[in-house]
PDB file of C-alpha atoms in Angstrom:
ATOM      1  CA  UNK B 221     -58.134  20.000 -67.376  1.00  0.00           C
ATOM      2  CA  UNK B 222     -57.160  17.267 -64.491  1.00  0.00           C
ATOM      3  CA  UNK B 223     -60.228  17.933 -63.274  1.00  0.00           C
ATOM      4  CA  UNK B 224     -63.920  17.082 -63.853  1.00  0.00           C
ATOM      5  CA  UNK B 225     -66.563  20.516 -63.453  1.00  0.00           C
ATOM      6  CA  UNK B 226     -69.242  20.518 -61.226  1.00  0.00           C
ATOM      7  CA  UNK B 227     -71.446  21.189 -63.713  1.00  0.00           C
ATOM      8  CA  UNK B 228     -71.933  17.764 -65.197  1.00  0.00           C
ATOM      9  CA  UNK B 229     -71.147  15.741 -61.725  1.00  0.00           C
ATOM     10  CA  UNK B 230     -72.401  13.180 -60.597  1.00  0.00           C
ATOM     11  CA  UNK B 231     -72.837  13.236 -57.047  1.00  0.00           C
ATOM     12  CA  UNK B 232     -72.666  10.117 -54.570  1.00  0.00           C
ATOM     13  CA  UNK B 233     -76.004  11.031 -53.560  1.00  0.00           C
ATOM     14  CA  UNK B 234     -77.079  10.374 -57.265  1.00  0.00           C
ATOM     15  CA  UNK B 235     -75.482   6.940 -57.144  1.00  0.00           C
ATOM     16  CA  UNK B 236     -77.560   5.508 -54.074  1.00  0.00           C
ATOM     17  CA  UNK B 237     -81.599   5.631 -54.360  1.00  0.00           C
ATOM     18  CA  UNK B 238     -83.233   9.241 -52.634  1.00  0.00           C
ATOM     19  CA  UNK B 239     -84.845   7.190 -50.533  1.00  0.00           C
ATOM     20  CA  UNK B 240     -81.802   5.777 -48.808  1.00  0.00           C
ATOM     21  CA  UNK B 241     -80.908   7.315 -45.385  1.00  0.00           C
ATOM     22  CA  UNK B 242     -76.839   8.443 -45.936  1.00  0.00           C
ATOM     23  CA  UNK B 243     -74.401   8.632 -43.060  1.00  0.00           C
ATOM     24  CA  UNK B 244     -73.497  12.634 -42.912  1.00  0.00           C
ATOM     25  CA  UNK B 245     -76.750  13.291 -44.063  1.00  0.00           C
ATOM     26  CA  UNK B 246     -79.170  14.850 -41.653  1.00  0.00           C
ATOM     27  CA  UNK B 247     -81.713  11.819 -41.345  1.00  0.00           C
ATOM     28  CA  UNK B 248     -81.028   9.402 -38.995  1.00  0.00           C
ATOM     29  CA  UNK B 249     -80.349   5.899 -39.888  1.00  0.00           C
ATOM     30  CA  UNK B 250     -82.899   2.959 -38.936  1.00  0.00           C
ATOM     31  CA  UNK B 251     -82.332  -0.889 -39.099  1.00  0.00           C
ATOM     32  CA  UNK B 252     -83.847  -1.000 -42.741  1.00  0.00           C
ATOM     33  CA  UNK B 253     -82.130   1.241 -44.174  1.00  0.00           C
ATOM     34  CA  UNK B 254     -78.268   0.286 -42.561  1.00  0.00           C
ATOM     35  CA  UNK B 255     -77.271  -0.884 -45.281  1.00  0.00           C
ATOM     36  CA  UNK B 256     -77.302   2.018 -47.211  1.00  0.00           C
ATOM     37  CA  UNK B 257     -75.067   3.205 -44.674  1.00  0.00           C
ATOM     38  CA  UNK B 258     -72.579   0.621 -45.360  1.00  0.00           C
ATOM     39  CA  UNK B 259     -73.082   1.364 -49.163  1.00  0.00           C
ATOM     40  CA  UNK B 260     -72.727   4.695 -48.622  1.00  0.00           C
ATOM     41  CA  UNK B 261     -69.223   4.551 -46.882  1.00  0.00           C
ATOM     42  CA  UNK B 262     -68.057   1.685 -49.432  1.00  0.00           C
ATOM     43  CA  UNK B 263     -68.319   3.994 -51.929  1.00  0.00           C
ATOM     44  CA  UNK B 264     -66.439   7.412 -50.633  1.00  0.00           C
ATOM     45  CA  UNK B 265     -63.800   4.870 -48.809  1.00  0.00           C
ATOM     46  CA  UNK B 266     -63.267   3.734 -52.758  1.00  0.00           C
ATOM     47  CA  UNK B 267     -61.942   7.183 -53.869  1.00  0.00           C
ATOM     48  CA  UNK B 268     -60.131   7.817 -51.063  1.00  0.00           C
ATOM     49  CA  UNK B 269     -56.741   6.563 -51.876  1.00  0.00           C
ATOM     50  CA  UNK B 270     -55.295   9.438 -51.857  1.00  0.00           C
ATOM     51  CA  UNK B 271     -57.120  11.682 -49.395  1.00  0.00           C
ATOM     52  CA  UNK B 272     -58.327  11.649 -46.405  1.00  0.00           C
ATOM     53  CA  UNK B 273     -62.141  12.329 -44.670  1.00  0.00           C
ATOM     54  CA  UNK B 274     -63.162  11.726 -41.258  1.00  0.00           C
ATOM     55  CA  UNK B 275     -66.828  11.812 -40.537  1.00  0.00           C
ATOM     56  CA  UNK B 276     -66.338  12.976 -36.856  1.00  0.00           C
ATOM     57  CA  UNK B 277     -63.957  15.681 -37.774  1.00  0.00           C
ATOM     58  CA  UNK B 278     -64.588  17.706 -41.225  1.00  0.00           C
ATOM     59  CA  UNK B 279     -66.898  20.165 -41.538  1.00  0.00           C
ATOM     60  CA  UNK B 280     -68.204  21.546 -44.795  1.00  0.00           C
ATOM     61  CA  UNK B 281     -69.121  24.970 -45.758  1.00  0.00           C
ATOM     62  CA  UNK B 282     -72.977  24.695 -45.895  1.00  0.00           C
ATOM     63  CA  UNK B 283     -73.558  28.081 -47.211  1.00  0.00           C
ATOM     64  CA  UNK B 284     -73.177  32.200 -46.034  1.00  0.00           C
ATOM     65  CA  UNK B 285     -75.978  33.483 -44.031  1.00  0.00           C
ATOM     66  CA  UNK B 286     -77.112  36.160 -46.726  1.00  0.00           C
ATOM     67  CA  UNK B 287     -77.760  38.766 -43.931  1.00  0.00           C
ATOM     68  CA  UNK B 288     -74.933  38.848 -42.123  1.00  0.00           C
ATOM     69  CA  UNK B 289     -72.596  37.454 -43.915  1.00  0.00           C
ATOM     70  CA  UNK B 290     -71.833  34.501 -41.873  1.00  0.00           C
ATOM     71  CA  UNK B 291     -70.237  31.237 -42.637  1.00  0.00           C
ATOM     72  CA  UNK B 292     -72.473  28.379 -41.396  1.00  0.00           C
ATOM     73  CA  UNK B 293     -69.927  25.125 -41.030  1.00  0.00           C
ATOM     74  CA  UNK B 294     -71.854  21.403 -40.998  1.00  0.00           C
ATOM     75  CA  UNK B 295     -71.243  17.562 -40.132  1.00  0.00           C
ATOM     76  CA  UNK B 296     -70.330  16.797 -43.942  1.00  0.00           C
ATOM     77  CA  UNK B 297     -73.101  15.724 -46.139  1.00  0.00           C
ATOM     78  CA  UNK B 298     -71.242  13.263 -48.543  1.00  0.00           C
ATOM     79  CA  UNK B 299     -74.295  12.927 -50.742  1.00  0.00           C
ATOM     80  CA  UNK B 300     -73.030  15.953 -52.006  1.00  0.00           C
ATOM     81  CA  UNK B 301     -69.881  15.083 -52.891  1.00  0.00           C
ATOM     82  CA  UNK B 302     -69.035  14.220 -56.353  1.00  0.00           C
ATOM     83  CA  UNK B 303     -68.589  10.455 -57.304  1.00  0.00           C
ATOM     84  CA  UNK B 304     -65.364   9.773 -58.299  1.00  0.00           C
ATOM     85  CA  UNK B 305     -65.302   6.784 -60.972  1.00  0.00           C
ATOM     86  CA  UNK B 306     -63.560   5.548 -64.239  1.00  0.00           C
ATOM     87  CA  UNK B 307     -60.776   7.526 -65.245  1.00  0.00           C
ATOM     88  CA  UNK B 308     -60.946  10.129 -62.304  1.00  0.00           C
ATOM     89  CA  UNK B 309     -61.117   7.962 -59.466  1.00  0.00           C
ATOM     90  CA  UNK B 310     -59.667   9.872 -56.997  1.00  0.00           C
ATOM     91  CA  UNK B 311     -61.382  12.436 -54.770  1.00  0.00           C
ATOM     92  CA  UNK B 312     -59.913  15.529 -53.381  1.00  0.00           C
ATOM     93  CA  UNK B 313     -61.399  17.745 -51.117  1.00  0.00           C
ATOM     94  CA  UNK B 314     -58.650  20.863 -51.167  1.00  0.00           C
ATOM     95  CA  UNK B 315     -59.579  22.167 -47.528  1.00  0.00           C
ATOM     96  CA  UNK B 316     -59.357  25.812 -47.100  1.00  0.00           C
ATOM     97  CA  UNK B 317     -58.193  26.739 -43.834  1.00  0.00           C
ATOM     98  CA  UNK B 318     -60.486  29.014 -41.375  1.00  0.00           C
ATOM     99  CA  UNK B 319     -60.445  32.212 -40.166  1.00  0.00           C
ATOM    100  CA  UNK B 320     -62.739  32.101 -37.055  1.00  0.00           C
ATOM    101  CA  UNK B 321     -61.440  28.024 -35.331  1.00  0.00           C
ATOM    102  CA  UNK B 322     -58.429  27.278 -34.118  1.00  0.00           C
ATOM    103  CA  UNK B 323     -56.963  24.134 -32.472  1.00  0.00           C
ATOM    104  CA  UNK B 324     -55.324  24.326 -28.858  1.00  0.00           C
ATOM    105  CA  UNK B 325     -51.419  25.057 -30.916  1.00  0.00           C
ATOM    106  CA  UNK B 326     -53.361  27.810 -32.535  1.00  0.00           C
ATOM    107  CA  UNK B 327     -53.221  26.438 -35.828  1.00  0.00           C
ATOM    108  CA  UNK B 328     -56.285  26.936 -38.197  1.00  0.00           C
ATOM    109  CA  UNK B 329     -59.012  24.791 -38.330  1.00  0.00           C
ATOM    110  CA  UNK B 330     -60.126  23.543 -42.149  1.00  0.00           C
ATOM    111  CA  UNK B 331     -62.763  22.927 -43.737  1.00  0.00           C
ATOM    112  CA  UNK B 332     -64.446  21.632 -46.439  1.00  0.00           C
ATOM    113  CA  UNK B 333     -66.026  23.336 -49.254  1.00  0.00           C
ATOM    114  CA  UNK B 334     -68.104  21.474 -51.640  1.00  0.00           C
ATOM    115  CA  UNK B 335     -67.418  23.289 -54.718  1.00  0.00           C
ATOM    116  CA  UNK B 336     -63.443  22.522 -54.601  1.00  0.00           C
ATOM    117  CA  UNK B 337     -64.222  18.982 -54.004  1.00  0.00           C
ATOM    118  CA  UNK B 338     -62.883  17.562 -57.298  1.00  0.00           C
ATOM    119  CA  UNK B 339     -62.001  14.042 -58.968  1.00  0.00           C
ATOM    120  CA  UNK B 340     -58.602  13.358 -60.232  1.00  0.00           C
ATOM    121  CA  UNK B 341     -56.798  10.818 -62.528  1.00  0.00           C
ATOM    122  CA  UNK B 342     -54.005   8.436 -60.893  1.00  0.00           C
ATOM    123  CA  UNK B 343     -51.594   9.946 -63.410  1.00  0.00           C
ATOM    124  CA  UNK B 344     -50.820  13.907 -64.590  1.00  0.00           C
ATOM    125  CA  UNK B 345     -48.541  14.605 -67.605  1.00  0.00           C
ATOM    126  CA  UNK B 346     -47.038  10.879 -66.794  1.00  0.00           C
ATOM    127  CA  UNK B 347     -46.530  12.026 -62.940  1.00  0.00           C
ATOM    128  CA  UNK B 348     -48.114  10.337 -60.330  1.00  0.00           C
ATOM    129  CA  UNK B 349     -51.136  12.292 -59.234  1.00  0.00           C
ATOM    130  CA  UNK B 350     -50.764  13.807 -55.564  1.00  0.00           C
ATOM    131  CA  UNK B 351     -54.124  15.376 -53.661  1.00  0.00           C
ATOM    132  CA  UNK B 352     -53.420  18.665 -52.062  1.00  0.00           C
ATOM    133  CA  UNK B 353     -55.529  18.427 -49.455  1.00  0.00           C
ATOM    134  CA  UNK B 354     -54.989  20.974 -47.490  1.00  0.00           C
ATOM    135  CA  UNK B 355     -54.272  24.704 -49.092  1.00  0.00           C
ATOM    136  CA  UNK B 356     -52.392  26.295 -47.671  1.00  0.00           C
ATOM    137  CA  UNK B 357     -50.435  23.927 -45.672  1.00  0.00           C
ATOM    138  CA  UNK B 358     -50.260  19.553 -45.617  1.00  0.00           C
ATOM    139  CA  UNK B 359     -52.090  16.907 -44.331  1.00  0.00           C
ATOM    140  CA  UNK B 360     -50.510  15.595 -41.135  1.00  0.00           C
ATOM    141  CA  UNK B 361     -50.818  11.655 -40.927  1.00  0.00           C
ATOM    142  CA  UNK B 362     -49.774  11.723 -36.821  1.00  0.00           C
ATOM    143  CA  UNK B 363     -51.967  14.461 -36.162  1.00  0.00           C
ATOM    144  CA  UNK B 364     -54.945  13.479 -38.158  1.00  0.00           C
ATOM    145  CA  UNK B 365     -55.589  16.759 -39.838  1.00  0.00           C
ATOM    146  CA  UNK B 366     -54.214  19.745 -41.928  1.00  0.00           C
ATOM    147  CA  UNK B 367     -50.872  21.828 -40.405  1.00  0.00           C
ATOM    148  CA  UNK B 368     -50.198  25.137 -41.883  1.00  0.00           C
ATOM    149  CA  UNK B 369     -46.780  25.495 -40.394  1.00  0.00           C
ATOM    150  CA  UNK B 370     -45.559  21.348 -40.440  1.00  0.00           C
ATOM    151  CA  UNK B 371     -41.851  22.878 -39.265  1.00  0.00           C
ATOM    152  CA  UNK B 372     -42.712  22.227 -35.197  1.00  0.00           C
ATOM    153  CA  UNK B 373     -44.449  18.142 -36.041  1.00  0.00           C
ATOM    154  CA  UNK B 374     -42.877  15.179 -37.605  1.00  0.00           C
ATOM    155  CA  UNK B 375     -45.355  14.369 -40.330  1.00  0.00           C
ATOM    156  CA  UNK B 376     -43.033  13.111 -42.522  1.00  0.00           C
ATOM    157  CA  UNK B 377     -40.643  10.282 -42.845  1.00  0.00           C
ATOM    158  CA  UNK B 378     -36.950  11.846 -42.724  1.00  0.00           C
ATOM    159  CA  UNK B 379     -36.861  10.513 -46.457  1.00  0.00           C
ATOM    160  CA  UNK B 380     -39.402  12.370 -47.949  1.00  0.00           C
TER     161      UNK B 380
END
């Protein structure tokens, strides 16, 4: 399989020392520890070649209220992300779109769940490796985020 399981993960929270205040984590950073800030970003903007993240924007799925049921949807913790190195350097989040959000043109909302957050190889059965980051639907470069219907924007190059 392309991809690794979450079972033996490492996570980038693994990586970096405990100790180390992580952008998208729920501490808040202080002058000492800034640089583990830095760190921290270095090392998800490495796998990121072919994906996309923006701290401001996604949300992850934290977890389901167990009483009612409820999806609870947070700033992005990337410590729990896994850390994509060696021969699967390449993250992929595979956003699920929502049920409940919306954006003004109606389309869905996505989010991120960590347990479909995977790392990939550059190459598949000798075939480039794309991230499908968005399912169902694509990733929109002009609009910044995932389009279930991309037939009313111009997200791609006429080429393509």
């Amino acid at each position: 399989a392309a991809l690794i399981s979450s079972g033996s993960a490492t996570f980038i929270g693994e990586v970096l020392s405990d100790t180390e205040s992580l952008r998208g984590s729920s501490s808040s950073p202080t002058k000492q520890n800034q640089r583990s800030l830095n760190s921290n970003s270095d090392i998800l903007a490495a796998m990121l070649s072919k994906e996309h993240f923006e701290f401001e924007q996604d949300e992850c799925l934290d977890h389901i209220d167990p009483i009612n049921g409820t999806a609870i949807y947070t700033t992005c913790d990337i410590r729990r992300f896994p850390y994509c190195n060696g021969n699967r350097p390449n993250i992929c989040f595979n956003r699920i779109n929502r049920q409940d959000a919306f954006w003004p043109d109606k389309h869905p909302k996505y989010y991120i769940d960590y347990n479909r957050v995977h790392c990939y190889p550059d190459r598949i059965n000798n075939v480039d490796f794309t991230c499908s980051s968005c399912s169902p639907g694509r990733w929109c470069m002009p609009e910044g985020r995932c389009i279930l219907d991309e037939k009313m924007y111009h997200c791609w190059a006429e080429d393509e």
